[in-house]
Coordinates of C-alpha atoms in Angstrom, one line a residue:
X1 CA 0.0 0.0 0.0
X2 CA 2.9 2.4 1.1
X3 CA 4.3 1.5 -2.2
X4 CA 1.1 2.8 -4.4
X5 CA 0.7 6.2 -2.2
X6 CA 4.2 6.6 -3.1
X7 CA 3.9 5.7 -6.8
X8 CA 3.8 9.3 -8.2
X9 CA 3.7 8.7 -11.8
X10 CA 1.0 7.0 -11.2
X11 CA -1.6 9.3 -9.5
X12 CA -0.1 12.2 -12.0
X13 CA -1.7 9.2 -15.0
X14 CA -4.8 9.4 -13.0
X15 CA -5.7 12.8 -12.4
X16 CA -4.1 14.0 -15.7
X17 CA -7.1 11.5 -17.3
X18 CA -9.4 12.7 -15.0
X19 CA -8.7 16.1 -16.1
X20 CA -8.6 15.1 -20.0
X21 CA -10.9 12.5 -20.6
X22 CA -14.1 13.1 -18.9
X23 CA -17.0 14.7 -21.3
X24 CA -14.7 15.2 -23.7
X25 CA -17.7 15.7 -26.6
X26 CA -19.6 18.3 -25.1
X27 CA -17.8 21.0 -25.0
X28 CA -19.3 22.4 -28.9
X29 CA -16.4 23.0 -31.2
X30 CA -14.8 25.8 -32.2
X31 CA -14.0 27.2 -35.3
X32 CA -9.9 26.0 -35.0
X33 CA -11.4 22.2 -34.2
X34 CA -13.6 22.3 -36.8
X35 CA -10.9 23.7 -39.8
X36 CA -8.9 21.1 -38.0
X37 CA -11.7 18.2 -38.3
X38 CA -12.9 19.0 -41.6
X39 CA -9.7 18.8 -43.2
X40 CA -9.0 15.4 -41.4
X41 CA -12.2 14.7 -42.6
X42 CA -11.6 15.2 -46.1
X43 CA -7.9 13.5 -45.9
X44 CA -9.2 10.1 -45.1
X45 CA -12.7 10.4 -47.7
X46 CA -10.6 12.4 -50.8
X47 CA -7.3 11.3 -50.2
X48 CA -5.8 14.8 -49.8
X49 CA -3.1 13.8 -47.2
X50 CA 0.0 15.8 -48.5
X51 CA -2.5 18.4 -50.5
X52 CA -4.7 19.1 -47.8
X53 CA -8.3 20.8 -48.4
X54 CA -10.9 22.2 -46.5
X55 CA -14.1 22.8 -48.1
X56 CA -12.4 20.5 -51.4
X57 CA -10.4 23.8 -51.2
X58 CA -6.5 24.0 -50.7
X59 CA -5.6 24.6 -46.9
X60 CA -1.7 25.2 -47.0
X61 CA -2.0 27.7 -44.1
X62 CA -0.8 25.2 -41.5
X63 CA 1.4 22.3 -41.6
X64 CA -0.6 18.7 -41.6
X65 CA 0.6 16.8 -38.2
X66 CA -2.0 17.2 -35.8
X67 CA -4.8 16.5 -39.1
X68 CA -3.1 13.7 -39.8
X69 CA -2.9 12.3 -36.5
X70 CA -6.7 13.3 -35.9
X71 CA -7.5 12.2 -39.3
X72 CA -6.2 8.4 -38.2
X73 CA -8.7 8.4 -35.3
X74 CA -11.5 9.9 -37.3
X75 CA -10.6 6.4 -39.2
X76 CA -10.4 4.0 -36.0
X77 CA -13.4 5.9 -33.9
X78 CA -15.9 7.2 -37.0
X79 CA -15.7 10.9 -37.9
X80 CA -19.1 11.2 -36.1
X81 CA -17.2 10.8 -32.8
X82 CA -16.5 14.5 -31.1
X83 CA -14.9 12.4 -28.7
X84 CA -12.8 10.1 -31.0
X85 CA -11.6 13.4 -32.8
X86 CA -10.3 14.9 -29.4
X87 CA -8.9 11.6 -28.7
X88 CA -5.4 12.4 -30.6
X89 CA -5.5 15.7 -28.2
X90 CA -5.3 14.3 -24.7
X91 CA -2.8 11.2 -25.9
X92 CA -0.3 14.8 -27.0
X93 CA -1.7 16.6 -23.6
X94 CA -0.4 13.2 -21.3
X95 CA 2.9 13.4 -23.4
X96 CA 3.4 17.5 -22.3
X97 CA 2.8 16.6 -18.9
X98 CA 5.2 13.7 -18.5
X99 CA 7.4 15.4 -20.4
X100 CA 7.5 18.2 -18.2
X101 CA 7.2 15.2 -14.9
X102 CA 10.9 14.3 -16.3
X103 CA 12.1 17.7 -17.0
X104 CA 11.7 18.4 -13.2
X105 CA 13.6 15.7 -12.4
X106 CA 16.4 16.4 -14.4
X107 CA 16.6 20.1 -12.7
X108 CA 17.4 17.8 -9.7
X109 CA 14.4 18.3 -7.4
X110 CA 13.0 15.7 -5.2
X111 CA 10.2 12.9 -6.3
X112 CA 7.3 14.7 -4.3
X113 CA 8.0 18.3 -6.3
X114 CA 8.6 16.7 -9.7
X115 CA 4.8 15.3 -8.7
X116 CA 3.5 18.3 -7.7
X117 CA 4.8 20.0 -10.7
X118 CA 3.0 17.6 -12.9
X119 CA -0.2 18.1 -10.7
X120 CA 0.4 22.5 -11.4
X121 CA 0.8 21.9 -15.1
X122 CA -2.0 19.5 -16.3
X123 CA -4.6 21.6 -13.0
X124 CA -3.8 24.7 -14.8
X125 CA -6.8 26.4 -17.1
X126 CA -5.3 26.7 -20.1
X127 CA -3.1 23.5 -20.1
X128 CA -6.5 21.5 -20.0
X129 CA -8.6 23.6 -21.5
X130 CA -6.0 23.3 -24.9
X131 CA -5.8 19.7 -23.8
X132 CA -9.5 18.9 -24.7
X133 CA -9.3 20.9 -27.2
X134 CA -8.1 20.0 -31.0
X135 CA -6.3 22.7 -31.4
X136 CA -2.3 22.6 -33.4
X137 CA -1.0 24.4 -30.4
X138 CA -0.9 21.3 -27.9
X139 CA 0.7 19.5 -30.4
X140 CA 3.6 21.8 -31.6
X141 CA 4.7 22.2 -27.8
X142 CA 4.3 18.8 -26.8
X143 CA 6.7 17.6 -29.1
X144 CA 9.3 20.6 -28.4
X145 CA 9.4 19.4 -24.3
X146 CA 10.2 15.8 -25.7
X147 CA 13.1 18.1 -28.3
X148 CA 14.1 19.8 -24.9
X149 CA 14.5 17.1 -22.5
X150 CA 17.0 15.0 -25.4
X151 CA 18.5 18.3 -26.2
X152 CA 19.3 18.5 -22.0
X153 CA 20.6 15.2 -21.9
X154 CA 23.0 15.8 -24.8
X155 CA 24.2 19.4 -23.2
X156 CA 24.2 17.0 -19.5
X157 CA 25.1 13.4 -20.0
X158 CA 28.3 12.2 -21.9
X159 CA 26.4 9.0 -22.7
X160 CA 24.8 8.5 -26.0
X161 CA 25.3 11.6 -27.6
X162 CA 24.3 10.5 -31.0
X163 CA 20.6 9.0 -29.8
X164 CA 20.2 11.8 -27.7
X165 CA 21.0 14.3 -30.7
X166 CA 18.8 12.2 -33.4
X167 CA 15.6 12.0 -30.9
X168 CA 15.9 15.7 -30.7
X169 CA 16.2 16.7 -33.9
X170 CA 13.0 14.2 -34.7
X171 CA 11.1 16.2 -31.8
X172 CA 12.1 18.9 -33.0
X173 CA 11.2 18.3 -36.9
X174 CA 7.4 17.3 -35.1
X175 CA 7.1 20.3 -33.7
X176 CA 7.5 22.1 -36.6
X177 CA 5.3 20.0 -38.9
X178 CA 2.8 20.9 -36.5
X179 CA 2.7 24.7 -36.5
X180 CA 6.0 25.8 -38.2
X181 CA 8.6 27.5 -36.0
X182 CA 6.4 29.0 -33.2
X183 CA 7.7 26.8 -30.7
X184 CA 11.2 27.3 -31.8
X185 CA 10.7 30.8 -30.8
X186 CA 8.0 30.9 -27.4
X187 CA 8.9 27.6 -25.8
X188 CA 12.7 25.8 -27.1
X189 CA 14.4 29.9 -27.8
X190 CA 13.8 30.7 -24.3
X191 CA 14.6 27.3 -22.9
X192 CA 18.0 28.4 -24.8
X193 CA 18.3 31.3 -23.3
X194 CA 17.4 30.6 -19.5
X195 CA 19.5 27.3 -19.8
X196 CA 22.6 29.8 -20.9
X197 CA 22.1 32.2 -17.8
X198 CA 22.0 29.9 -14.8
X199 CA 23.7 26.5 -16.3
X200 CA 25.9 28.0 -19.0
X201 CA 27.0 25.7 -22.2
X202 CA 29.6 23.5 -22.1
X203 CA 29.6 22.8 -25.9
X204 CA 33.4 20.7 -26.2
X205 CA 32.3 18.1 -28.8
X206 CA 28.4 18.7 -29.2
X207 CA 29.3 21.7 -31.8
X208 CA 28.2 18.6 -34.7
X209 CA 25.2 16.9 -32.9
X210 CA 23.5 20.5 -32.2
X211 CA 24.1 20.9 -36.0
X212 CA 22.3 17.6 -36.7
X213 CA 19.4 18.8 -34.6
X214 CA 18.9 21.7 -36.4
X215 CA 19.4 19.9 -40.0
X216 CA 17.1 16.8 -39.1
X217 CA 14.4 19.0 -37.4
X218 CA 14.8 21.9 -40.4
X219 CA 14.6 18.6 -43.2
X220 CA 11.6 16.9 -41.4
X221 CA 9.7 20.4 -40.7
X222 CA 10.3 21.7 -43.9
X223 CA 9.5 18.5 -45.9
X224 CA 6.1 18.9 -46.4
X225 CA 6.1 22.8 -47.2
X226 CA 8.6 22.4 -49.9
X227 CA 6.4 19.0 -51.2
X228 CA 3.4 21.2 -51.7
X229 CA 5.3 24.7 -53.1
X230 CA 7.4 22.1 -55.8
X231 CA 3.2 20.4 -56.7
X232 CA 1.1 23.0 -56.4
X233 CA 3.7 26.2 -56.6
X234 CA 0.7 29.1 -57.9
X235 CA -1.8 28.6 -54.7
X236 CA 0.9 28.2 -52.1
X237 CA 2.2 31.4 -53.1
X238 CA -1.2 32.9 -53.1
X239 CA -1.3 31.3 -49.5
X240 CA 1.9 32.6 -48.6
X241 CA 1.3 36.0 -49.2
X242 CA -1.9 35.9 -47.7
X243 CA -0.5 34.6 -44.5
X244 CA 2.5 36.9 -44.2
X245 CA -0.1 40.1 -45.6
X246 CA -1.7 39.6 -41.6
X247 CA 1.8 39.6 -39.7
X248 CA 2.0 43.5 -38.4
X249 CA -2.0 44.0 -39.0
X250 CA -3.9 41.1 -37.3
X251 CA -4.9 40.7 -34.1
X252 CA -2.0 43.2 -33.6
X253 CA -2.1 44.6 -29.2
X254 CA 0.4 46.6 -27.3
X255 CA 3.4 45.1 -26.0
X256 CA 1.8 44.8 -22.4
X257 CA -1.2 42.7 -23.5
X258 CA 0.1 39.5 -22.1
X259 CA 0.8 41.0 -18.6
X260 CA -1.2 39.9 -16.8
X261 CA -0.1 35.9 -18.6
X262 CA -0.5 34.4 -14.8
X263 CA -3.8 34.5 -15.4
X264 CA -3.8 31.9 -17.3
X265 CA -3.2 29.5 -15.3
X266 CA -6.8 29.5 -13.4
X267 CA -6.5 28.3 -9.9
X268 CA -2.9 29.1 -9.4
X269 CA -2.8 32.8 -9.8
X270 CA -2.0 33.8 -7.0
X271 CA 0.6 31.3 -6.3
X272 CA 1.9 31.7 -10.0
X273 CA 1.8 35.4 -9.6
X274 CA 4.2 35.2 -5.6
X275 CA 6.7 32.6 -7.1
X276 CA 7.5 35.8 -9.9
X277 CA 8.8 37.4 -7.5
X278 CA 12.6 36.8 -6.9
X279 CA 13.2 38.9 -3.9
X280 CA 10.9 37.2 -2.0
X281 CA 11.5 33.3 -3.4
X282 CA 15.2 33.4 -3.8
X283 CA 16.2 32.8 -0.1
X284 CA 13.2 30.2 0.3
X285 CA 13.7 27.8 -2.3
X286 CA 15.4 24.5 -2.5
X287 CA 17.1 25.1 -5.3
X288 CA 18.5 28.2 -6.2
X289 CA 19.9 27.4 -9.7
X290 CA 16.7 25.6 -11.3
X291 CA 14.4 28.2 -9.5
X292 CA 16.4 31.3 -11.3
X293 CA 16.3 29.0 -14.6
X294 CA 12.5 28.3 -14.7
X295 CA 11.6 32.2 -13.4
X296 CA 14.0 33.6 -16.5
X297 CA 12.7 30.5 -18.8
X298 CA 9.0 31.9 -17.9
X299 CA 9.8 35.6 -18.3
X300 CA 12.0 35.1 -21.8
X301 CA 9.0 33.1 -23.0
X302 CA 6.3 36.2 -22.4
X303 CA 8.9 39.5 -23.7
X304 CA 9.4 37.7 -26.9
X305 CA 5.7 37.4 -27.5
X306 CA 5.4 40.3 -26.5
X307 CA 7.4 41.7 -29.5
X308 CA 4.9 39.8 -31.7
X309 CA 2.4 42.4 -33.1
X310 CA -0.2 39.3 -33.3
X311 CA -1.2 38.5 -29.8
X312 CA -4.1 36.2 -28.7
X313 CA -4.6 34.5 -25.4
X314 CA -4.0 30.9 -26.4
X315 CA -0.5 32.1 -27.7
X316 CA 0.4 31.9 -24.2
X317 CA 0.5 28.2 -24.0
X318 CA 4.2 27.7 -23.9
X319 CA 4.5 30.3 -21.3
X320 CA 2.7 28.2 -18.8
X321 CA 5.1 25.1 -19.2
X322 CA 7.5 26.9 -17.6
X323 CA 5.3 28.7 -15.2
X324 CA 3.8 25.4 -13.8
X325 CA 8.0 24.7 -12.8
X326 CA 8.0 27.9 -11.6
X327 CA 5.2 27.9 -9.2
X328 CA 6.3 24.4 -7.5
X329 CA 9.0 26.1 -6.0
X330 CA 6.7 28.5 -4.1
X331 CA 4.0 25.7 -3.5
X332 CA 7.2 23.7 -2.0
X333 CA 8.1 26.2 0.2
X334 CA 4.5 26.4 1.8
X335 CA 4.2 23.0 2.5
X336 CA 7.3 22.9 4.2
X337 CA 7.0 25.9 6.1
X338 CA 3.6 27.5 6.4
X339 CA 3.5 26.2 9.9
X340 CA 6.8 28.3 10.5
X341 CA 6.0 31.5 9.2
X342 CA 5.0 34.5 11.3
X343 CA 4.5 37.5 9.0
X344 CA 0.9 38.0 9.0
X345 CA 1.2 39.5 5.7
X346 CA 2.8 36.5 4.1
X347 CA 0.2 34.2 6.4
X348 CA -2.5 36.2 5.3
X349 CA -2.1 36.0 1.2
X350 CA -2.2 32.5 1.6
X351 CA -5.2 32.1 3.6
X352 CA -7.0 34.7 0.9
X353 CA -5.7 32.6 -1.9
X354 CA -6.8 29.7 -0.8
X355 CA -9.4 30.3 1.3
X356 CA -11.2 32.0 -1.5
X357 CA -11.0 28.8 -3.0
X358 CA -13.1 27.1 -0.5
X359 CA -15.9 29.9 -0.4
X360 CA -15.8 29.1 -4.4
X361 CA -16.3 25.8 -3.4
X362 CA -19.3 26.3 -1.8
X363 CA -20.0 29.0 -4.8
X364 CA -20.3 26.7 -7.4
X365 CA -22.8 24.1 -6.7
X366 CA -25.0 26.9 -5.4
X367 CA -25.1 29.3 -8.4
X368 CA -25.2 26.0 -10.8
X369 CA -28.8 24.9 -9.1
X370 CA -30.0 28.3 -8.6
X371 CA -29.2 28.8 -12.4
X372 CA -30.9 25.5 -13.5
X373 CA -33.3 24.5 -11.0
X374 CA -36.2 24.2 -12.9
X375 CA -34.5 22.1 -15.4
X376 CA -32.6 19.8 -13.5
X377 CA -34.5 16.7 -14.5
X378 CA -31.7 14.5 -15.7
X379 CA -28.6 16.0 -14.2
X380 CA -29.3 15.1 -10.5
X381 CA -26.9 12.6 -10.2
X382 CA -24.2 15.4 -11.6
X383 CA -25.2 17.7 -9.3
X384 CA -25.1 15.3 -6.4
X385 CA -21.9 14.4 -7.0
X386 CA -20.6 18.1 -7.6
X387 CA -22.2 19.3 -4.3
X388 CA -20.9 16.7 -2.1
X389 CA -17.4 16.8 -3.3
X390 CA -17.0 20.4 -3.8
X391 CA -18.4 20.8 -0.2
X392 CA -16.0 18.2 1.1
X393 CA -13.1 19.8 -0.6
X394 CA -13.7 23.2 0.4
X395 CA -14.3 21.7 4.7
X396 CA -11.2 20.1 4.2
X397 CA -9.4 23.0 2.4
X398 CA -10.3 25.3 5.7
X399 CA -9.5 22.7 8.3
X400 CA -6.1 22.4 7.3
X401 CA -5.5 26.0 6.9
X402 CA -6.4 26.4 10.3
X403 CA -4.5 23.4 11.0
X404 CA -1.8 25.0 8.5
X405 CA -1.5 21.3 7.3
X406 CA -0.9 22.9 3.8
X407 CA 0.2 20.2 1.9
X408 CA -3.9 18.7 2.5
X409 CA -4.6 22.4 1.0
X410 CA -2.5 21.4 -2.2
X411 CA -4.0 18.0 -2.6
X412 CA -7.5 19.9 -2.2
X413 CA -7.1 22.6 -4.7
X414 CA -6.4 19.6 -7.4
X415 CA -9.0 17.8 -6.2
X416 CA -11.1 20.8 -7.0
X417 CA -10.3 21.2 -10.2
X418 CA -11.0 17.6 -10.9
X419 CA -14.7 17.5 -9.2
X420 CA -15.5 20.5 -11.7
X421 CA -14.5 18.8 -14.7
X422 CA -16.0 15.2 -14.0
X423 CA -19.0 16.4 -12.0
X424 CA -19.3 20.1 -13.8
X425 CA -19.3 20.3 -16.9
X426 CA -22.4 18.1 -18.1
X427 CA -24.1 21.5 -16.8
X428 CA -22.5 23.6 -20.2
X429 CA -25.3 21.7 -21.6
X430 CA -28.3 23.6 -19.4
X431 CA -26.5 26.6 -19.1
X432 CA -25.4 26.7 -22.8
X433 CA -28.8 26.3 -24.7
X434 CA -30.4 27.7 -27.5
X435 CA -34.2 27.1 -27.8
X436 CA -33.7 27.6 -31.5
X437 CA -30.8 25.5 -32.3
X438 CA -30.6 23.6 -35.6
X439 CA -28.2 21.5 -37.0
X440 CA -27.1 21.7 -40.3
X441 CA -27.5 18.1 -40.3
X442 CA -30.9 18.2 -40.3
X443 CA -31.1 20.1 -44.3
X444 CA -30.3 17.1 -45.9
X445 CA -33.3 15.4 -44.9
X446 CA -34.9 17.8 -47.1
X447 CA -32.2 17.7 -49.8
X448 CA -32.8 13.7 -50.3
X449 CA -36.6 14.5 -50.3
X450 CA -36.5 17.0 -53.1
X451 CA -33.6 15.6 -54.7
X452 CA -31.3 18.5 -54.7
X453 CA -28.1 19.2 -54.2
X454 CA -27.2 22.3 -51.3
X455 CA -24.6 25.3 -52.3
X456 CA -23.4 28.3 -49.8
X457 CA -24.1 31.4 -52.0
X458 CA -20.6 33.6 -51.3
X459 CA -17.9 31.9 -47.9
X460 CA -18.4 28.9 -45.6
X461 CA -18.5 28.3 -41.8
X462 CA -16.2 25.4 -40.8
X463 CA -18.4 24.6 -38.1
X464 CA -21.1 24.4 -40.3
X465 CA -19.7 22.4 -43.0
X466 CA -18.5 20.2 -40.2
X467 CA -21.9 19.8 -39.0
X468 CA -23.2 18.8 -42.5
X469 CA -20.6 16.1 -43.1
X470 CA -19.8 17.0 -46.5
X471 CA -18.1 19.6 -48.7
X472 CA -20.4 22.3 -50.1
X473 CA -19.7 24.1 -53.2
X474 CA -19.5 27.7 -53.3
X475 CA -21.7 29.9 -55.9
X476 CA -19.3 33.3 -55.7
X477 CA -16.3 33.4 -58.1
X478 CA -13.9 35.6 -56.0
X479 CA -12.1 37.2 -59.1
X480 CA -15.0 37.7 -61.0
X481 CA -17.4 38.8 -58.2
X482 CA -19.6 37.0 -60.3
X483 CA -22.0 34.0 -58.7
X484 CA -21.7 30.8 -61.2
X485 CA -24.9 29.7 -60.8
X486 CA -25.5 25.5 -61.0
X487 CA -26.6 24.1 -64.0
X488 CA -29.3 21.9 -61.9
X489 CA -33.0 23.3 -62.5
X490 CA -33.4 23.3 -58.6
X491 CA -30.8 23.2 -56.0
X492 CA -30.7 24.1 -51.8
X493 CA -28.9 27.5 -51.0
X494 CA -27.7 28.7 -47.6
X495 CA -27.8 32.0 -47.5
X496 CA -26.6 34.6 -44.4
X497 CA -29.1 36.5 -42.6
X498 CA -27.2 39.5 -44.0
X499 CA -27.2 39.0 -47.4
X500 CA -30.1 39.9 -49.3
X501 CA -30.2 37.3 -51.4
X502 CA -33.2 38.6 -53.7
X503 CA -32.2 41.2 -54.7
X504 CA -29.4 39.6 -56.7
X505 CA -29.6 40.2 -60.3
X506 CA -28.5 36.6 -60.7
X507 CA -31.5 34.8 -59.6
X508 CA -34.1 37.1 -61.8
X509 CA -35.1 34.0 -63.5
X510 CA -35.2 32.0 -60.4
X511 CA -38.2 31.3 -57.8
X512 CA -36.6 30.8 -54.0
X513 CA -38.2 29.4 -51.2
X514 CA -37.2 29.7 -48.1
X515 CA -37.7 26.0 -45.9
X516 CA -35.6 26.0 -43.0
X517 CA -32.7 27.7 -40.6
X518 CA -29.3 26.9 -39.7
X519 CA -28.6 28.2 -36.1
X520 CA -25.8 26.2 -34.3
X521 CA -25.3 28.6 -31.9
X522 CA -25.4 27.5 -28.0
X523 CA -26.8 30.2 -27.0
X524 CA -30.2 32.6 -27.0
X525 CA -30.8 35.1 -30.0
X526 CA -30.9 37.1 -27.4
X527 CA -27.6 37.4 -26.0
X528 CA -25.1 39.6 -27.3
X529 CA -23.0 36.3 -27.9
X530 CA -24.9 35.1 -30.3
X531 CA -23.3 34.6 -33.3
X532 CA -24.7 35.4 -37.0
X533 CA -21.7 33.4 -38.2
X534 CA -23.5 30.4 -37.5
X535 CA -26.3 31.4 -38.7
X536 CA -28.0 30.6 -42.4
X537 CA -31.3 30.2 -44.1
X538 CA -31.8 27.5 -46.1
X539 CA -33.3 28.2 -49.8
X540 CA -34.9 26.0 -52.2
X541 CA -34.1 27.6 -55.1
X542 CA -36.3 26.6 -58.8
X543 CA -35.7 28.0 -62.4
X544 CA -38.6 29.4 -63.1

């Protein structure tokens, strides 16, 4: 028994699936997942596995990795499956967070903090929220940790230079094939540089294998962008400029808009946000070295974002790899001496940190029936099990406060964030509801009634074409500005809510119909949320 409480690997397997795999299809998906699922999608039922489409239209824009990956399980689970789509996801989240488990224990720290570490990473919002979530930037980082802890062992350990060098160079050739060279730059370039500050680079006789890194990982990322430019040389170009045109004028915010990056992390703010702070830490941790190598690794990480005109939240992935190293240190420190200290300042930001926790604790379950009382018919056991267990959590997250037992108060806060995901989130599907949703799934009930064949009149949805399970042609010729009308005598038309569709000179000699909706939003019309993105209306359209 002694043996299994000690077995840290495997409780970090278990709560990392608790965090990952629970509900993992009903979260809806966004419009990344469904580019993402639609092109894996069309890979396995066209064929277009080097040339990849979306739409039956060249998608060049991001390298095909993770789609090909996602595209295998669309294969082995039915592209029907939300969850077997995500699947790919979690399998690359579990191989961030044990690559990160081992990274700790090369910086030399003991078994419990290289645990707890794992526990900060995989518990931290964006970490799982990107984990169940098909996204390419799970994937490009995951495989630069695995790059980074062979590229350590080269720089540490005179044995097996050659593996060590190959392995990373593969890693690093993954990464890239998932998202180009981002990760070179916000999670393996500041890696670099920390690593240079506090360890320094003793490079006698690795000058050739850090070369063979760079060639393997610049021959295997670049393989498939040179493969489609030597094919299909006209549209990548037209891609390629298309993509560079946004660098300097998309999404483009100040230098300071990833400030507040701690955030990001959810439950650990606060903690994330003290363990910044050198003064303070330095003379507390238990190891000086790999404390001032993770803080510089973390704040490298968000200034050369920062220079990035193009900012977005989820850019700060990488940053919180790091971060989650970071934090242990401070987390360590409290559980091996919150009985021992006497500021009452120092006492007291820990007892609002966590302690707020607790009150949130008895938050939750509270606001969740007050919000969907009346329609909790069906989710009783969920909230049973999310009121006791939240309740529990939060009486045992005060008692050892008091107690200043804080280690329990660690093993609480985890335990929190695993009641909300397996008992919680089954409620997105009460609090998240549209009273006139419809699928586009449901218009081709009436296209195999009439016989007709469905266009989109001028751009597509991804989440709507992912919906409908099929490509769907589209009328408007872009450099004509012209709409090439189908030579059928009647055909289905989804048209925007914006777009008066009448008044088109083009359909003078056409009768249209309107039959249904499309409105896959999860959400009220009234809300300011709603989306007219997702919206259509669906035309039968008849020569006259």
């Amino acid at each position: 028994m002694s043996k299994l409480i000690h077995n840290y690997t495997f409780w970090l397997f278990i709560v990392a699936c608790l965090m990952l795999f629970p509900h993992l299809d009903v979260i809806e998906i966004n419009i990344m997942e469904a580019r993402n699922f639609i092109t894996a999608r069309e890979m396995a039922t066209n064929n277009h596995w080097i040339l990849t489409t979306i739409n039956d239209l060249p998608r060049y824009e991001k390298p095909p990795l993770p789609t090909w990956l996602t595209a295998v399980s669309g294969i082995i689970f039915g592209f029907d499956s939300i969850y077997g789509m995500r699947f790919p996801v979690v399998l690359i989240t579990l191989l961030l967070v044990f690559g990160v488990y081992k990274l700790s224990e090369k910086l030399g720290l003991s078994k419990q903090q290289n645990f707890h570490n794992g526990l900060i990473l995989i518990t931290s919002f964006y970490i799982y929220f990107a984990g169940r979530d098909n996204q390419w930037d799970m994937y490009t980082h995951s495989f630069m940790v695995v790059c980074i802890l062979f590229l350590w062992d080269l720089l540490n350990e005179p044995k097996k230079p050659l593996f060590n060098a190959v392995m990373a160079g593969l890693f690093f050739g993954f990464s890239f094939l998932c998202k180009g060279p981002i990760s070179v730059y916000a999670l393996l370039l500041p890696f670099l540089i920390a690593y240079g500050f506090t360890y320094k680079f003793q490079l006698k006789n690795k000058k050739m294998y850090l070369l063979l890194i760079l060639l393997l990982g610049i021959i295997i990322g670049l393989s498939w962008p040179l493969y489609v430019k030597w094919v299909d040389p006209i549209t990548y170009l037209k891609v390629t400029k298309l993509e560079s045109g946004r660098w300097g004028n998309y999404n483009t915010r100040p230098f300071y808009y990833y400030w507040s990056f701690f955030t990001q992390s959810g439950i650990w703010t606060v903690p994330a946000l003290i363990a910044l702070i050198y003064p303070y830490l330095k003379n507390k941790v238990c190891n000086l070295k790999a404390y001032q190598f993770t803080l510089i690794w973390t704040l490298a990480a968000v200034v050369l974002l920062s220079i990035v005109p193009e900012k977005k939240s989820r850019y700060l992935l990488p940053v919180l790899i790091p971060m989650a190293l970071n934090t242990g240190f401070y987390i360590e420190y409290l559980i091996s001496n919150f009985k021992n200290i006497t500021l009452k300042k120092e006492k007291g930001i820990v007892y609002f940190a966590f302690g707020l926790i607790g009150i949130v604790c008895i938050a939750i379950p509270v606001g969740i029936f007050i919000k969907v009382k009346n329609e909790i018919v069906g989710f009783e056991f969920w909230l049973i099990g999310l009121t006791l267990s939240l309740l529990t959590i939060g009486y045992v997250i005060f008692t050892n406060l008091r107690n200043k037992k804080f280690i329990k108060v660690f093993y609480a806060i985890i335990a929190v964030q695993v009641a909300v995901v397996v008992f919680g989130i089954p409620f997105t599907k009460l609090i998240l509801k549209n009273p006139d949703y419809a699928s586009a799934k449901a218009i081709r009930k009436t296209e195999k009634s009439l016989g007709v064949r469905t266009y989109e009149i001028n751009s597509f949805t991804p989440e709507i074409i992912w919906d409908y399970g099929f490509s769907m042609p589209i009328l408007l010729n872009k450099e004509t500005n012209k709409l090439n009308l189908p030579l059928e005598n009647k055909f289905g038309l989804l048209v925007s809510e914006t777009d008066s569709i009448v008044s088109k000179k083009e359909f003078k000699n056409y009768s249209l119909r309107k039959v249904s909706y499309i409105d896959m939003n999860h959400i009220p019309k009234e809300s300011k949320k709603h989306n007219d993105r997702l919206t259509r209306i669906y035309y039968i359209v008849t020569k006259k």
